Short mmCIF file of C-alpha atoms in Angstrom, two decimals:
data_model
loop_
_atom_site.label_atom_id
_atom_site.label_comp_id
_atom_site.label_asym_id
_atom_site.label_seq_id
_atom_site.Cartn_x
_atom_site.Cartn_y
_atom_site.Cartn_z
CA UNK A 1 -4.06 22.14 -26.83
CA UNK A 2 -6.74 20.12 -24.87
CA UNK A 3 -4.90 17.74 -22.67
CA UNK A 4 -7.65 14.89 -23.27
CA UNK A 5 -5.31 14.70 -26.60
CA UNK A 6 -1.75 14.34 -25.98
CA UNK A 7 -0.71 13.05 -22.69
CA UNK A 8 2.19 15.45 -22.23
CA UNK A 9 -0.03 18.89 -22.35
CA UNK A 10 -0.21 20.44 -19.04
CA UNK A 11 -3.03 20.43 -17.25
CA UNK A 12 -5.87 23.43 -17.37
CA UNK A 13 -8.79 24.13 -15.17
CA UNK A 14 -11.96 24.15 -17.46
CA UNK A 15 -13.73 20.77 -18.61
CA UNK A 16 -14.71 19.76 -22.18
CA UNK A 17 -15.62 16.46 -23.25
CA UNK A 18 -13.00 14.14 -23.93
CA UNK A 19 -11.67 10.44 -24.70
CA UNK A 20 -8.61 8.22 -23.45
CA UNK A 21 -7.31 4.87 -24.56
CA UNK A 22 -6.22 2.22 -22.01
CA UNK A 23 -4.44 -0.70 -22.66
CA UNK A 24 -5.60 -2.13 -19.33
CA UNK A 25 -8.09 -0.23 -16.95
CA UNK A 26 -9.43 -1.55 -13.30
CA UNK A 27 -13.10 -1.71 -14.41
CA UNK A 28 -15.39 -2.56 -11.28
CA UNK A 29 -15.85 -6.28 -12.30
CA UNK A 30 -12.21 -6.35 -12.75
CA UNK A 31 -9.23 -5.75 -15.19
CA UNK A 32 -9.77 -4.82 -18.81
CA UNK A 33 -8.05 -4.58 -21.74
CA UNK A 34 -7.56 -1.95 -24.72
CA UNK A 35 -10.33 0.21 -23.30
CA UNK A 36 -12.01 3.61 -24.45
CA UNK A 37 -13.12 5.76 -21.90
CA UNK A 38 -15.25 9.13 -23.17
CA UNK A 39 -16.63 11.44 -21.24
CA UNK A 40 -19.16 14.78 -22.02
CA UNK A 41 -18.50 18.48 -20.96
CA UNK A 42 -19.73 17.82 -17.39
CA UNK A 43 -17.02 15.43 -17.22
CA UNK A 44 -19.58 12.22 -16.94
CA UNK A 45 -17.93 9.01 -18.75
CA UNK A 46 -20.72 8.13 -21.11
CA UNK A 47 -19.20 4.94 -22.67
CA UNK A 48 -16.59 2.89 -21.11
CA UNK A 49 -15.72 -0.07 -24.07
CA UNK A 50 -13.18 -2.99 -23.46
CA UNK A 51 -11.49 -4.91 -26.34
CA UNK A 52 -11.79 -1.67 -28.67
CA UNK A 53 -9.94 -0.75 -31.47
CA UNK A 54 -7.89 2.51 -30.57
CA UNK A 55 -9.17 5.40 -32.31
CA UNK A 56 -7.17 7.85 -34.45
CA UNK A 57 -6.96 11.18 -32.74
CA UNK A 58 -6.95 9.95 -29.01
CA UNK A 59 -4.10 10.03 -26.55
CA UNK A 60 -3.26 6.89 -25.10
CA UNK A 61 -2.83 6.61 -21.17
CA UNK A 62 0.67 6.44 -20.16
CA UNK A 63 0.03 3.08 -18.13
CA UNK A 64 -3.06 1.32 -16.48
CA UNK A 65 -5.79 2.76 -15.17
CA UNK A 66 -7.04 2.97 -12.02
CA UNK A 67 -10.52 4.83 -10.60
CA UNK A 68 -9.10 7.70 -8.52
CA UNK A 69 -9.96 6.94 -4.41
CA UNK A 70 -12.53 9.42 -2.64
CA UNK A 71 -10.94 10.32 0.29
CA UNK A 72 -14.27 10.26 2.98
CA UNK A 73 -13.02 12.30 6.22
CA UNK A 74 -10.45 15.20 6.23
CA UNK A 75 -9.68 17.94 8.61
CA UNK A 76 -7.58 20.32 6.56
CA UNK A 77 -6.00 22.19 9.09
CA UNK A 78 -4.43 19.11 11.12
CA UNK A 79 -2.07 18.82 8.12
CA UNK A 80 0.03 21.76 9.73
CA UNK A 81 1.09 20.03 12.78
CA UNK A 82 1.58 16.92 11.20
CA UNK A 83 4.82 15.27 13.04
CA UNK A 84 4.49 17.81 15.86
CA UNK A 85 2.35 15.57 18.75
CA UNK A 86 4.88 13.08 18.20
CA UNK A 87 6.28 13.68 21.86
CA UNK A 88 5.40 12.55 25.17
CA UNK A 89 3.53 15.24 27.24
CA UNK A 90 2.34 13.16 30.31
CA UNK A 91 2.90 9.66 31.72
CA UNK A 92 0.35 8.25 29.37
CA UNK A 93 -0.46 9.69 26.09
CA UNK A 94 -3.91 9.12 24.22
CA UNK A 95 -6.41 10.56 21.81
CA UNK A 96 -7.69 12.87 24.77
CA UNK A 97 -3.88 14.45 25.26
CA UNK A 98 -3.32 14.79 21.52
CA UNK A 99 -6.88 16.76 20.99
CA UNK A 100 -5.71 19.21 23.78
CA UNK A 101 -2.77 20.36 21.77
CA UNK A 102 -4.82 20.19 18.44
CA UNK A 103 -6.77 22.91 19.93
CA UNK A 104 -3.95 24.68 20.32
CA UNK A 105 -3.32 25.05 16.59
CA UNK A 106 -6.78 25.06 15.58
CA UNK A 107 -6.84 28.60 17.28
CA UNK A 108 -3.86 29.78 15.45
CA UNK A 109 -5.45 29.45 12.11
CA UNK A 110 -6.53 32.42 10.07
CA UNK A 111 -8.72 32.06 7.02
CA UNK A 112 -5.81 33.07 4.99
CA UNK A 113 -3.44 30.25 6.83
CA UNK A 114 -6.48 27.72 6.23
CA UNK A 115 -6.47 28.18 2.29
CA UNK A 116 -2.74 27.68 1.63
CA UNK A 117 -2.87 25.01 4.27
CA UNK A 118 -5.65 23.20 2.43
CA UNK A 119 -4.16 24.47 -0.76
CA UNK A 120 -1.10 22.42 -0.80
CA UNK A 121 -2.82 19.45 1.36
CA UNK A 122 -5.50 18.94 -2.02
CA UNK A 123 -2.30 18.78 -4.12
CA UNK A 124 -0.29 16.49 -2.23
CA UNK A 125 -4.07 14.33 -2.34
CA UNK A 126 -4.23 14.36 -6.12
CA UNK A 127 -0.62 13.67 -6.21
CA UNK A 128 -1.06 10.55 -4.61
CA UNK A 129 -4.07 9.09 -5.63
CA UNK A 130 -7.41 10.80 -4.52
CA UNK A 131 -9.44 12.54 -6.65
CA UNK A 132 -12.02 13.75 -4.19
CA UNK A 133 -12.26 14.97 -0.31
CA UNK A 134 -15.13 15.21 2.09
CA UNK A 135 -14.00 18.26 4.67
CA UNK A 136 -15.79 17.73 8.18
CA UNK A 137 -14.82 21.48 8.34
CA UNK A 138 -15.58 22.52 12.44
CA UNK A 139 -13.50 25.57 13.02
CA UNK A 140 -15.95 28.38 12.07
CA UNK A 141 -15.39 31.92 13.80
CA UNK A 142 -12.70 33.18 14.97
CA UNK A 143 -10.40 32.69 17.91
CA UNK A 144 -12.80 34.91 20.10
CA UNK A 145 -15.77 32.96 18.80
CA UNK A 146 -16.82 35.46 16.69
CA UNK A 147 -18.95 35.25 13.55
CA UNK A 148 -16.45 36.14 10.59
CA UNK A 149 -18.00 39.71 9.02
CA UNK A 150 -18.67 37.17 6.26
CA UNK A 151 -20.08 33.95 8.35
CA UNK A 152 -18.73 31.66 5.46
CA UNK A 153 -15.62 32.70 5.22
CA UNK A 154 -13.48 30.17 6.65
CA UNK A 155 -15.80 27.61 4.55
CA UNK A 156 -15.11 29.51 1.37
CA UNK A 157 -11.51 29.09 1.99
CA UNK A 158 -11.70 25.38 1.72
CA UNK A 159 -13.84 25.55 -1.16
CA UNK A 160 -11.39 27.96 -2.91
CA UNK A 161 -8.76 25.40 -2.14
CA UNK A 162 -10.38 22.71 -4.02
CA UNK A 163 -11.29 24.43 -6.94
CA UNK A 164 -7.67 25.81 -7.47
CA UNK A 165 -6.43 22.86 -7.45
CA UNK A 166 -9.08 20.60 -9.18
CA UNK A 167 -9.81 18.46 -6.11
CA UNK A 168 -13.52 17.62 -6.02
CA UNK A 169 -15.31 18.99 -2.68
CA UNK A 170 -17.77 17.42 -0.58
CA UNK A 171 -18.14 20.03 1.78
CA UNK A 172 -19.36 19.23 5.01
CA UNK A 173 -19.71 22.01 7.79
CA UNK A 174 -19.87 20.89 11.58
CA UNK A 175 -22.19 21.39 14.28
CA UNK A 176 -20.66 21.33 17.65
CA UNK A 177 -22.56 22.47 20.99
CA UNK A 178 -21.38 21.11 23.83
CA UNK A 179 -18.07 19.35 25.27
CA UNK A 180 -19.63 16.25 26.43
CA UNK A 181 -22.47 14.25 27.50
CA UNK A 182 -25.16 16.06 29.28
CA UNK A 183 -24.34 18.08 27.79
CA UNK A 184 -21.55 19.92 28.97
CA UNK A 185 -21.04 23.67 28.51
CA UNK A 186 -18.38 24.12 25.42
CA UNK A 187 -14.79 24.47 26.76
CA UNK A 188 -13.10 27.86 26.11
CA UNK A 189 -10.49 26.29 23.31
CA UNK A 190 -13.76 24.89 21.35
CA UNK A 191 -15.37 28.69 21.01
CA UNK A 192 -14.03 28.47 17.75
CA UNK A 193 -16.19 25.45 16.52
CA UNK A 194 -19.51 26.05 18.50
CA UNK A 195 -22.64 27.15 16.59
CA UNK A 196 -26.72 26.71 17.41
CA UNK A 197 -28.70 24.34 15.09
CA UNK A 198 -30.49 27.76 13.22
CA UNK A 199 -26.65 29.01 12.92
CA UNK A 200 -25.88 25.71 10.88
CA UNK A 201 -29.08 25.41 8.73
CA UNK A 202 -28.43 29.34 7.80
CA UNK A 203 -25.08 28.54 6.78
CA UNK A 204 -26.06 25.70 5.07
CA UNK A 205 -28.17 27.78 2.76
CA UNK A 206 -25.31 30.64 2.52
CA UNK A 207 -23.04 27.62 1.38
CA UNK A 208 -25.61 25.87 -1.22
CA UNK A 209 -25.22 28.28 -4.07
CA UNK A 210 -21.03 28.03 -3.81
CA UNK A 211 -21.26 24.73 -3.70
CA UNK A 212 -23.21 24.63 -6.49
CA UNK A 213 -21.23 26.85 -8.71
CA UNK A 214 -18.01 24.42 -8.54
CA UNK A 215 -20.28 20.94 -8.55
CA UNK A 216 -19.03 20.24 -5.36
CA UNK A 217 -21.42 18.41 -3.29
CA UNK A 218 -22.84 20.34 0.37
CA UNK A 219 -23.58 18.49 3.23
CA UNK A 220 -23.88 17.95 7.02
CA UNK A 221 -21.60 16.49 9.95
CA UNK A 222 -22.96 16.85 13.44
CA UNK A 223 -19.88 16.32 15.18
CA UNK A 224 -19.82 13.28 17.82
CA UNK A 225 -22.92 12.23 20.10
CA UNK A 226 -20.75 14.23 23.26
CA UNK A 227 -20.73 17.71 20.88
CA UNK A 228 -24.47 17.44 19.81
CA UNK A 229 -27.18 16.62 21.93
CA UNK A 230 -30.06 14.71 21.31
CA UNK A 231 -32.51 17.20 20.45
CA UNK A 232 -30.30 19.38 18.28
CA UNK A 233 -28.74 16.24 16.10
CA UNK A 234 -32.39 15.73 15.17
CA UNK A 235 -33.32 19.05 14.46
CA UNK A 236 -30.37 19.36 12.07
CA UNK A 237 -30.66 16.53 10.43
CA UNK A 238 -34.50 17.29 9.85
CA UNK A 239 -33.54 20.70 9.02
CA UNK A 240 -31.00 19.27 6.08
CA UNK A 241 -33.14 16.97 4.92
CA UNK A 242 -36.01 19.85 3.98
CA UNK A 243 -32.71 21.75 2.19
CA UNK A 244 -31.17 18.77 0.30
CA UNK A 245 -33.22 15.32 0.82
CA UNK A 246 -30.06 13.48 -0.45
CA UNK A 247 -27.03 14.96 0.99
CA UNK A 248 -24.53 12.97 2.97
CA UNK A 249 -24.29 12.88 6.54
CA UNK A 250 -21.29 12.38 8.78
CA UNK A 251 -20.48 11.71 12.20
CA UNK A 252 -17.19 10.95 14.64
CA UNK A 253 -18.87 8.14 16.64
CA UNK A 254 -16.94 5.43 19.01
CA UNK A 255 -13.79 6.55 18.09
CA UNK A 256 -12.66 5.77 21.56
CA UNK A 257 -13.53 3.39 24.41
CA UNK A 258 -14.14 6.58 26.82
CA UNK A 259 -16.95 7.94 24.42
CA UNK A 260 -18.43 4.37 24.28
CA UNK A 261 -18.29 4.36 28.62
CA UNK A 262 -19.25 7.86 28.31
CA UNK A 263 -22.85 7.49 26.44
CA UNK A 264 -23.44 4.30 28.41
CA UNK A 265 -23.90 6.24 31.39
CA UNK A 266 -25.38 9.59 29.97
CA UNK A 267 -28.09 7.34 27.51
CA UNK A 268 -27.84 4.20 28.77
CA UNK A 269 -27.03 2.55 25.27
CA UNK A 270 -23.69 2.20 23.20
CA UNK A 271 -22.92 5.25 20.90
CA UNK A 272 -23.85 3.86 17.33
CA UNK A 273 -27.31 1.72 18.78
CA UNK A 274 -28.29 5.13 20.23
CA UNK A 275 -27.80 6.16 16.36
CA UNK A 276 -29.37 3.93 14.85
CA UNK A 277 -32.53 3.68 17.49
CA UNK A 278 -33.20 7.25 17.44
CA UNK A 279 -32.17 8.65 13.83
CA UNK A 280 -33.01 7.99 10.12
CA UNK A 281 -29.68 6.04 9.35
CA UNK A 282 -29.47 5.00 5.85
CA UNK A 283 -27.22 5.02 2.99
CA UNK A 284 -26.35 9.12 3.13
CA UNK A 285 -24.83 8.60 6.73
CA UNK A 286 -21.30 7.73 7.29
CA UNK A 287 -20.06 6.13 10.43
CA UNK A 288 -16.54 7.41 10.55
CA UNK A 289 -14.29 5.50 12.58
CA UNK A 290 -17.04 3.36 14.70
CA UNK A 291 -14.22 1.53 15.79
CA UNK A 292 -15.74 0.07 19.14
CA UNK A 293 -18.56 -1.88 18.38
CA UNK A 294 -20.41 -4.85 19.77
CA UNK A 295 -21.65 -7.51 17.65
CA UNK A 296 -25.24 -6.38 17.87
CA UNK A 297 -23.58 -2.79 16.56
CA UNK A 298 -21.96 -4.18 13.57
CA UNK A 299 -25.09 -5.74 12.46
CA UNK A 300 -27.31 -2.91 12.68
CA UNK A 301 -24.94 -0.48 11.38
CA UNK A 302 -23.92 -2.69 8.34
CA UNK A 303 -27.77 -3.20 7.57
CA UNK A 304 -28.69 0.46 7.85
CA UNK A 305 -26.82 0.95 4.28
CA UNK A 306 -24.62 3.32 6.10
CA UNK A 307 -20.74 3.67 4.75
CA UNK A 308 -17.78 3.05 7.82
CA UNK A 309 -15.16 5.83 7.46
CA UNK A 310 -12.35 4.14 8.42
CA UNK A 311 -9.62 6.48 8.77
CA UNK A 312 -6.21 3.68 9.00
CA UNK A 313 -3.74 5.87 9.89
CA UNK A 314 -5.09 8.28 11.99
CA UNK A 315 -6.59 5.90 14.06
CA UNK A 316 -3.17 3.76 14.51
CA UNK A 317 -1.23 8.07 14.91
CA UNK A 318 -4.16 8.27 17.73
CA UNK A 319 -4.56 4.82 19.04
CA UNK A 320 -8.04 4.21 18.73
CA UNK A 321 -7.74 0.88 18.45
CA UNK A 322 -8.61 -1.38 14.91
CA UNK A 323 -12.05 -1.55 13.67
CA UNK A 324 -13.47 -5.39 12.96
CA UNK A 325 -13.82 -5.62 9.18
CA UNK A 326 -13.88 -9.29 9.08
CA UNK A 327 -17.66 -8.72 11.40
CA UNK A 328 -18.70 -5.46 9.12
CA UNK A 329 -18.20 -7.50 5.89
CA UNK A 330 -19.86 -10.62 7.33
CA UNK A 331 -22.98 -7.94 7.32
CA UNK A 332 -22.23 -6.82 3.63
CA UNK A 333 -21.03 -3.78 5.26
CA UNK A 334 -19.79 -0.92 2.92
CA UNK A 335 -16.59 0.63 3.76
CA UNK A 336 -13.97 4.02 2.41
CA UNK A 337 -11.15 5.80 4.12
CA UNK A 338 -10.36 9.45 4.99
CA UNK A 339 -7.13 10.28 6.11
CA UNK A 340 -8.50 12.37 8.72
CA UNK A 341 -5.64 14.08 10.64
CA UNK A 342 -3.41 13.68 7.16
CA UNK A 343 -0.35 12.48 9.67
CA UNK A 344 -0.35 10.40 6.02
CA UNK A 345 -1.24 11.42 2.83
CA UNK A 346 -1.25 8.45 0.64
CA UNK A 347 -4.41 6.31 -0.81
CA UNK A 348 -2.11 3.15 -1.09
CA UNK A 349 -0.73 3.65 2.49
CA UNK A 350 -4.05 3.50 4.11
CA UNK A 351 -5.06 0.43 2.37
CA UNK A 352 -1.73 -1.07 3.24
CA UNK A 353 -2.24 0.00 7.21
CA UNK A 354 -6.36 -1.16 6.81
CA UNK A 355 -4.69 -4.73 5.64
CA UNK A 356 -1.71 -4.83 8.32
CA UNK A 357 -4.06 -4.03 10.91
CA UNK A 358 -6.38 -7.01 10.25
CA UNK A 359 -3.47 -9.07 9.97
CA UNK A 360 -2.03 -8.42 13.42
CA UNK A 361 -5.94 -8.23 15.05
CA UNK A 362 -6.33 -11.62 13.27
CA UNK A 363 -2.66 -13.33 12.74
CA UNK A 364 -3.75 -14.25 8.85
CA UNK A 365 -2.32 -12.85 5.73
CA UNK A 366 -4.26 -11.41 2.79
CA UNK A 367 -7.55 -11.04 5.34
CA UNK A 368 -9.52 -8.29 3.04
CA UNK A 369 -8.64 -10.71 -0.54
CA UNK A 370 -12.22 -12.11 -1.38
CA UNK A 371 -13.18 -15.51 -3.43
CA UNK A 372 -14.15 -12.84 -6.66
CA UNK A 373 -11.05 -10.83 -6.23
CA UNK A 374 -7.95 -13.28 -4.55
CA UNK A 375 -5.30 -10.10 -5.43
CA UNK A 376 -5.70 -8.08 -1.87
CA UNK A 377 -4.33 -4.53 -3.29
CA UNK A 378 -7.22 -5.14 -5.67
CA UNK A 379 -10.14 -6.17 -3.61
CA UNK A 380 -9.32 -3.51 -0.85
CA UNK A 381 -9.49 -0.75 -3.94
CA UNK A 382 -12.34 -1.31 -5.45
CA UNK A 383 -14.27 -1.84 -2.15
CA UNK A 384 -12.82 1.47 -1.20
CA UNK A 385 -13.89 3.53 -4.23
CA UNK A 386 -17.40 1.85 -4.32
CA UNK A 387 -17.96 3.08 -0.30
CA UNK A 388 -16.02 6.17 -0.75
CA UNK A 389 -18.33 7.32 -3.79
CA UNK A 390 -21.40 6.74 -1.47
CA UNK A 391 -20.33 8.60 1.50
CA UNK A 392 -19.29 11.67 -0.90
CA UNK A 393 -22.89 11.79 -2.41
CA UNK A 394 -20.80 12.18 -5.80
CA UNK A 395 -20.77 9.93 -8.76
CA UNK A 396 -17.23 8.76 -8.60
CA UNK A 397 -17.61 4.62 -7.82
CA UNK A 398 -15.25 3.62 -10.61
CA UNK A 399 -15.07 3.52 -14.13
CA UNK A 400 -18.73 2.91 -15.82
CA UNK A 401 -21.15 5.10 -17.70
CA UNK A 402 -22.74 7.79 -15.47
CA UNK A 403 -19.67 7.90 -13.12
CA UNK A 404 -17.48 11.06 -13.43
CA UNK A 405 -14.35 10.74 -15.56
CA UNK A 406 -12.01 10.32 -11.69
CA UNK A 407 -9.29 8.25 -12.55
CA UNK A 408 -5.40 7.60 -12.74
CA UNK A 409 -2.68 5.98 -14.29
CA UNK A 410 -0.04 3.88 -12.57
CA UNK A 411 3.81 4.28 -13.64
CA UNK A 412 4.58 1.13 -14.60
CA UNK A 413 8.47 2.73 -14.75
CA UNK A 414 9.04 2.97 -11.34
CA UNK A 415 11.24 -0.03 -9.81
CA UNK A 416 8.29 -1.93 -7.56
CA UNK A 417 5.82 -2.03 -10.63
CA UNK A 418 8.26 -2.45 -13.49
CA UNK A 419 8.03 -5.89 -15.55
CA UNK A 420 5.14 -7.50 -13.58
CA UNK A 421 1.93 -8.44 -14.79
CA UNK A 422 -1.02 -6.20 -14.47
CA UNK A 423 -3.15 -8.35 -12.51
CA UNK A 424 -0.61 -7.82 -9.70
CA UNK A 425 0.19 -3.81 -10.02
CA UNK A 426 -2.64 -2.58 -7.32
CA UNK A 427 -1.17 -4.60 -4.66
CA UNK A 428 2.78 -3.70 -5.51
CA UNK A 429 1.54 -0.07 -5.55
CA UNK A 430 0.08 -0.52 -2.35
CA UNK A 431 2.68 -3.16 -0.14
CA UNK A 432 5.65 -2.34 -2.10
CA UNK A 433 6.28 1.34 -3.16
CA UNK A 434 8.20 1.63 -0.23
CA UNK A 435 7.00 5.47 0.51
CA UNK A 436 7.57 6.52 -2.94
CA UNK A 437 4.30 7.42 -5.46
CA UNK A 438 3.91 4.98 -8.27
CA UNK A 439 0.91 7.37 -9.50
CA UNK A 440 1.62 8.86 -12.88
CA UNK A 441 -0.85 11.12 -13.68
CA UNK A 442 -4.57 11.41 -12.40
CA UNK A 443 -7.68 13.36 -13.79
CA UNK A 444 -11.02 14.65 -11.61
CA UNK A 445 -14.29 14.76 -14.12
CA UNK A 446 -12.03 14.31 -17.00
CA UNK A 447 -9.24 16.89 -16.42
CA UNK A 448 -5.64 16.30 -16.35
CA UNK A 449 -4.31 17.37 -13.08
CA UNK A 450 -1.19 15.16 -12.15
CA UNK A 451 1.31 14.90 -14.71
CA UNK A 452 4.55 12.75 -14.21
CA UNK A 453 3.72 12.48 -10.42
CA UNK A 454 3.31 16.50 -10.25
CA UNK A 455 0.59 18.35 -9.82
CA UNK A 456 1.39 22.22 -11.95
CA UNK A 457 1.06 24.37 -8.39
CA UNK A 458 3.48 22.34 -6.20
CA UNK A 459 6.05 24.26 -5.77
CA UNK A 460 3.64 27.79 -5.26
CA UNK A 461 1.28 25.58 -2.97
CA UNK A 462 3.83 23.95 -1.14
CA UNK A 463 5.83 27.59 -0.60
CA UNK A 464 2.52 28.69 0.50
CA UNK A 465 2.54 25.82 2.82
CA UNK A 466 5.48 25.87 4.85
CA UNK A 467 5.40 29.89 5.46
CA UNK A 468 1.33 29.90 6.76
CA UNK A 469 2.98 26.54 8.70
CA UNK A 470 5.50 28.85 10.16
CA UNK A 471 3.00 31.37 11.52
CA UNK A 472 0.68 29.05 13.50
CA UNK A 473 2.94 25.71 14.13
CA UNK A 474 5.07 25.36 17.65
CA UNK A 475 8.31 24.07 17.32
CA UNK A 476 9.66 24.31 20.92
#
């Protein structure tokens, strides 16, 4: 039975065209009622009607609707030692003492490790909320720094992942040449991520006909300004643009106040003026983190077109420090979030830490409301769906004709969205859920793949899981 037609069939793999009735539905100018979403074989939603009649032969949605978040920065992998840094190693912890013992598990991972990791990861995404992932995939070879026999392979792996599980991909392989400014030779625990610019544009092209087999979208990330120097960032980029004119570009920049010192003394300029002085920035680039800006910064980079990755709850795990949204939107900045190191896997509990984090920067309440949308849970979703759709390079930026059919339903059963009225349910599901899902069911390009809060390979993927965990994780 095609699950587009009874909301209790379990979910399948293979698109058709399809229909859904809502009796309210998040539309991008706001809340709807009674509305009929359809959608063709490629999963595109060609007709999105409020106030309609509901049509005999269609399921209904089992509560509102929401527009499923991209998720715009992930590192698969880092969801193995999630919980495992969480100790002190030296007097005074940072970002710097943290990536030393990453690298320690990054050169434990096998490609067979890397697909169940990423495996059960994608689930636990669609599970709770996101309906698409860009993967800033940088571990390449293997732990020698060896080409795989197949140079792909550990790329494959993550785009297996996905299309087991239904996630949509934005794949976006890593170039990484040095270990700092100057640049500095590559240290011996980063052999596993290092590759020259004519390695990256050949795997780019290996890549492109995967990618295109699953629609998922293929792209670039050179890694930071200290992994790729100047003359190499450009050639890549140039190099991308002659494969794919369109496709998305991301880069780690001023993440931390040592980078920022760091390419003040090697260039002579902050990290994301540099970037925006000596590359084609523009609306396929995304800025992730960019926490430490200057005011000059958050100008240019807001007027460039390019989407801010802001990454909540890595950057509070890491302490980075909290980006300035209340400058970025003065600059009709757009904005998404990635959940990077996945210490948290949850769409509403990044909005929730984006909000607290303005709140204590600022001492206000309901900072990231605006005068169109006063409900905060609201405003910060849509925003993030609009940006995260950008920085994918994938039609997903809500639910209109010529988006894909990426959405979910909330469960207005559980206790902290029970009984209240719909104009309030994003921001209960995002300040008051209290670590529990209050996502129903979600479908990517019109395909049912959470059901009652499950996804159908939990339990398998989540087996999978915790025994490749086993092999590569430290717990001493």
């Amino acid at each position: 039975m095609n699950p587009h037609h009874h909301e209790h069939a379990t979910p399948c793999s293979t698109r058709s065209a399809g229909a859904l009735f809502a009796g309210h539905a998040l539309l991008p100018s706001g809340w709807a009622r009674n509305v009929l979403l359809r959608w063709d074989e490629s999963g595109r939603l060609h007709a999105v009607q409020a106030g309609a009649e509901p049509p005999q032969g269609v399921a209904h949605a089992p509560g509102p609707l929401l527009p499923a978040m991209p998720n715009l920065h992930s590192h698969a992998f880092q969801r193995a030692f999630a919980g495992l840094t969480e100790f002190r190693g030296q007097d005074q912890d940072s970002f710097w003492s943290w990536r030393d013992l990453m690298y320690r598990f990054a050169a434990r991972i096998t490609p067979e490790s890397l697909e169940a990791i990423a495996t059960w990861l994608y689930v636990e995404m669609l599970e709770a909320g996101y309906g698409s992932v860009c993967e800033f995939h940088y571990v390449h070879h293997d732990r020698s720094g060896r080409a795989y026999a197949d140079d792909a392979e550990l790329s494959l792996a993550l785009l297996r992942a996905a299309r087991r599980t239904g996630l949509a991909m934005t794949l976006l392989p890593v170039l990484y040449q040095s270990s700092g400014f100057g640049p500095r030779p590559p240290r011996s625990d980063q052999a596993r991520f290092i590759r020259s610019t004519a390695s990256m544009l050949s795997l780019l092209e290996r890549l492109a006909p995967a990618c295109q087999a699953q629609q998922a979208v293929l792209g670039l990330a050179p890694h930071s300004l200290r992994a790729v120097p100047a003359d190499s960032l450009a050639e890549a980029v140039q190099g991308l643009t002659a494969l794919a004119p369109g496709a998305p570009i991301h880069i780690h920049i001023a993440e931390q106040t040592q980078e920022v010192e760091d390419c003040l003394a090697f260039y002579g300029q902050r990290p994301v003026q540099w970037l925006l002085d000596h590359l084609p920035v523009d609306r396929r680039w995304c800025l992730v983190h960019a926490t430490h800006m200057d005011a000059r910064e958050y100008a240019g980079a807001a007027h460039s077109g390019a989407v801010a990755g802001i990454c909540p709850t890595t950057e509070a795990n890491l302490g980075d420090g909290i980006f300035d949204m209340r400058q970025w939107l003065a600059h009709g900045g757009a904005w998404g979030l990635g959940s990077d190191s996945h210490a948290c896997v949850n769409a509403a509990e990044e909005l929730l830490m984006l909000e607290y984090s303005q709140r204590l920067f600022l001492r206000q309440r309901n900072v990231l409301a605006t005068t169109a949308q006063p409900q905060v849970g609201t405003a910060l979703w849509l925003a993030a769906v609009q940006g995260g759709a950008q920085a994918a390079g994938r039609s997903c930026a809500g639910l209109a004709p010529g988006q894909q059919a990426d959405f979910l339903s909330l469960d207005t059963e559980h206790p902290a969205l029970n009984g209240l009225p719909v104009q309030a349910l994003v921001s209960a599901h995002v300040f008051a859920s209290q670590r529990t899902s209050a996502v129903h069911s979600l479908w990517v390009d019109g395909v049912l793949r959470v059901q009652a809060g499950r996804h159908a390979l939990h339990d398998v993927a989540a087996r999978d899981f915790v025994a490749a965990r086993a092999k590569i994780a430290e717990f001493s």
